[in-house]
CSV table of C-alpha atoms in Angstrom, one decimal:
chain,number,residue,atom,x,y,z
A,10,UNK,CA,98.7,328.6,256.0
A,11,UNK,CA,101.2,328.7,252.6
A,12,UNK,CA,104.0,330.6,253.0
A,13,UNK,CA,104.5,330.5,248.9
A,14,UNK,CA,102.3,331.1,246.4
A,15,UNK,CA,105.0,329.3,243.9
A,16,UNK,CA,104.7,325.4,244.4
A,17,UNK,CA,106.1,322.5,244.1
A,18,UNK,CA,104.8,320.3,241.7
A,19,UNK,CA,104.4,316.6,242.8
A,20,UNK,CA,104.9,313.5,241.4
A,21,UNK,CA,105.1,309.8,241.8
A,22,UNK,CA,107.6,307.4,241.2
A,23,UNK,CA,106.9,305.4,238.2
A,24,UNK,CA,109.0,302.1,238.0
A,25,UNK,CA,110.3,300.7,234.4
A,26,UNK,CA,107.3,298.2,234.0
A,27,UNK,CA,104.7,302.2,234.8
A,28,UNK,CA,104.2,300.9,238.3
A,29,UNK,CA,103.8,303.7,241.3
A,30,UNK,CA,104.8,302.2,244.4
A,31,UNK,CA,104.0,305.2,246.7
A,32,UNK,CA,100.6,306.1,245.3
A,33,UNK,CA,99.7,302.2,245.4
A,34,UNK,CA,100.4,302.2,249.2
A,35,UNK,CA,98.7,305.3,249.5
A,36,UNK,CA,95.5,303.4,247.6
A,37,UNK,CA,96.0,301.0,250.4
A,38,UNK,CA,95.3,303.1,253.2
A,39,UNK,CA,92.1,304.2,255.5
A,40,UNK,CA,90.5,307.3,254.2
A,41,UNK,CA,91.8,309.5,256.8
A,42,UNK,CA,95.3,308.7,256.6
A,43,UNK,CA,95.3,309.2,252.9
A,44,UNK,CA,93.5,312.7,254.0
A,45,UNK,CA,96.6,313.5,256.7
A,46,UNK,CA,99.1,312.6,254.3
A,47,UNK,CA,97.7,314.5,251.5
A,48,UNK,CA,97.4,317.4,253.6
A,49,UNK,CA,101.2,317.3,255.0
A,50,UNK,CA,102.3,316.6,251.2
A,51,UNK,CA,100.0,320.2,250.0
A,52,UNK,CA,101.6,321.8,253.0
A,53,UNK,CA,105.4,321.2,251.7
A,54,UNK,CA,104.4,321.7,248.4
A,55,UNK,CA,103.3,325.4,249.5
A,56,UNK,CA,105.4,325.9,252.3
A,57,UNK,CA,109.0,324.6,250.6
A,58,UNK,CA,111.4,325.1,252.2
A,59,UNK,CA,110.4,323.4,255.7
A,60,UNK,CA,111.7,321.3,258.6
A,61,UNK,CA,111.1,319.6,261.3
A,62,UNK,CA,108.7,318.4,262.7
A,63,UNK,CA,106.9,318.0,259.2
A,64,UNK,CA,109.8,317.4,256.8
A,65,UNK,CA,113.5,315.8,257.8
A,66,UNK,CA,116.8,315.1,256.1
A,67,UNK,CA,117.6,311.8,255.3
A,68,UNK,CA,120.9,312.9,253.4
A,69,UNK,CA,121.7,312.1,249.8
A,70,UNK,CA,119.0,314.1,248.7
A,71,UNK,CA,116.1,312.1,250.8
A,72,UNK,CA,113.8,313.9,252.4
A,73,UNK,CA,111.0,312.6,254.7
A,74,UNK,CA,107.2,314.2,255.2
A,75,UNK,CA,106.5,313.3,258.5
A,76,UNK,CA,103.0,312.5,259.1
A,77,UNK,CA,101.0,311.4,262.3
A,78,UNK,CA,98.3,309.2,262.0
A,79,UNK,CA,95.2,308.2,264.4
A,80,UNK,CA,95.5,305.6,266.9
A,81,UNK,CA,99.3,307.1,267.2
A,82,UNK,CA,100.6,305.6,264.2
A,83,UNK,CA,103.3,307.5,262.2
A,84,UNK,CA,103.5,307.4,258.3
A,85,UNK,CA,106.4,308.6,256.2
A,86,UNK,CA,106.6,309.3,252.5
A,87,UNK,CA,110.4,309.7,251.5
A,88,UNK,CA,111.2,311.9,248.3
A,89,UNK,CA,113.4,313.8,246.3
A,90,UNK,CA,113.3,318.0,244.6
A,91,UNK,CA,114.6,317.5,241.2
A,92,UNK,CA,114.2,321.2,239.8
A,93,UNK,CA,111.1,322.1,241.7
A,94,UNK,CA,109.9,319.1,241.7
A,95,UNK,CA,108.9,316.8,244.2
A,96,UNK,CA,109.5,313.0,243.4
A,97,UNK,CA,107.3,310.4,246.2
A,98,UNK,CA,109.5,307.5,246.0
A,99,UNK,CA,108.5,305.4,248.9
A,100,UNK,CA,106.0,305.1,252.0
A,101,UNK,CA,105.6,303.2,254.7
A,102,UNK,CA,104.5,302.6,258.0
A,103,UNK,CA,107.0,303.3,260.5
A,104,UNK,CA,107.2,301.0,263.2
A,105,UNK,CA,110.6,301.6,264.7
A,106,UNK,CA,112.1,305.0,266.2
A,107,UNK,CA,114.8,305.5,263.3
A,108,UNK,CA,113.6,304.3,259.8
A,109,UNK,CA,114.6,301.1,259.1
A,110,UNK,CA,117.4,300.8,256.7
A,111,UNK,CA,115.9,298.9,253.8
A,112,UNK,CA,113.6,301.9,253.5
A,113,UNK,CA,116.0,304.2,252.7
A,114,UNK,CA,118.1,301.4,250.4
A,115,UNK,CA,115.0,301.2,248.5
A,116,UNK,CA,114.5,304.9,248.2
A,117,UNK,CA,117.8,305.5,247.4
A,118,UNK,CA,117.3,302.8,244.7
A,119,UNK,CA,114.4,304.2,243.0
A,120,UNK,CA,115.7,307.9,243.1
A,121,UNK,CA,119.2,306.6,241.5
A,122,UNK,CA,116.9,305.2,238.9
A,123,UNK,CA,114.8,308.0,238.2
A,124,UNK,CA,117.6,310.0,238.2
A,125,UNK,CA,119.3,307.3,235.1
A,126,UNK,CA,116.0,307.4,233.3
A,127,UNK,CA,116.1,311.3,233.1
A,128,UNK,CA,120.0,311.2,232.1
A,129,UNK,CA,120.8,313.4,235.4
């Protein structure tokens, strides 16, 4: 099922004031949608480098795990690799064929600021 047996570590976002937006939304959610998110997340963390269908390119560095929910809902959890690491900066939803624009503003925002915090 992996393709490596080197990972990717994961983390989450934390904002200045120690709050983690994606793993707060991920609270949030029915117990089988946390399960099929997890499970896409475990399968890029082991499988890195992938594409599509699971993983896309946002550009800038984004990168979106692509996960299909019951009742034909789609989720997506937009992050970053900063040295072998994977950085969960935002999830949401998707309602819309192409991911709204103020998703991936805020993204960009919180990796920009992760990316001051560390000095990069």
């Amino acid at each position: 099922m992996y393709k490596n047996t080197q990972k990717l570590e994961v983390r989450f976002f934390c904002s200045e004031v120690g709050s983690e937006p994606v793993r707060e939304w991920l609270r949030e959610l029915p117990k089988e949608d946390k399960y099929t998110i997890g499970a896409d997340i475990k399968t890029i963390q082991y499988g890195w480098p992938l594409g599509m269908p699971l993983v896309d390119s946002l550009g800038k560095g984004l990168w979106e795990v692509r996960s299909k929910l019951a009742r034909g809902r789609i989720a997506r959890v937009i992050f970053f690799l900063d040295t072998g690491v994977m950085i969960l900066v935002n999830g949401f939803i998707k309602k819309t064929p192409k991911t709204p624009q103020a998703q991936l503003d805020l993204s960009l925002k919180r990796k920009r600021l992760y990316e001051t915090s560390r000095g990069a």
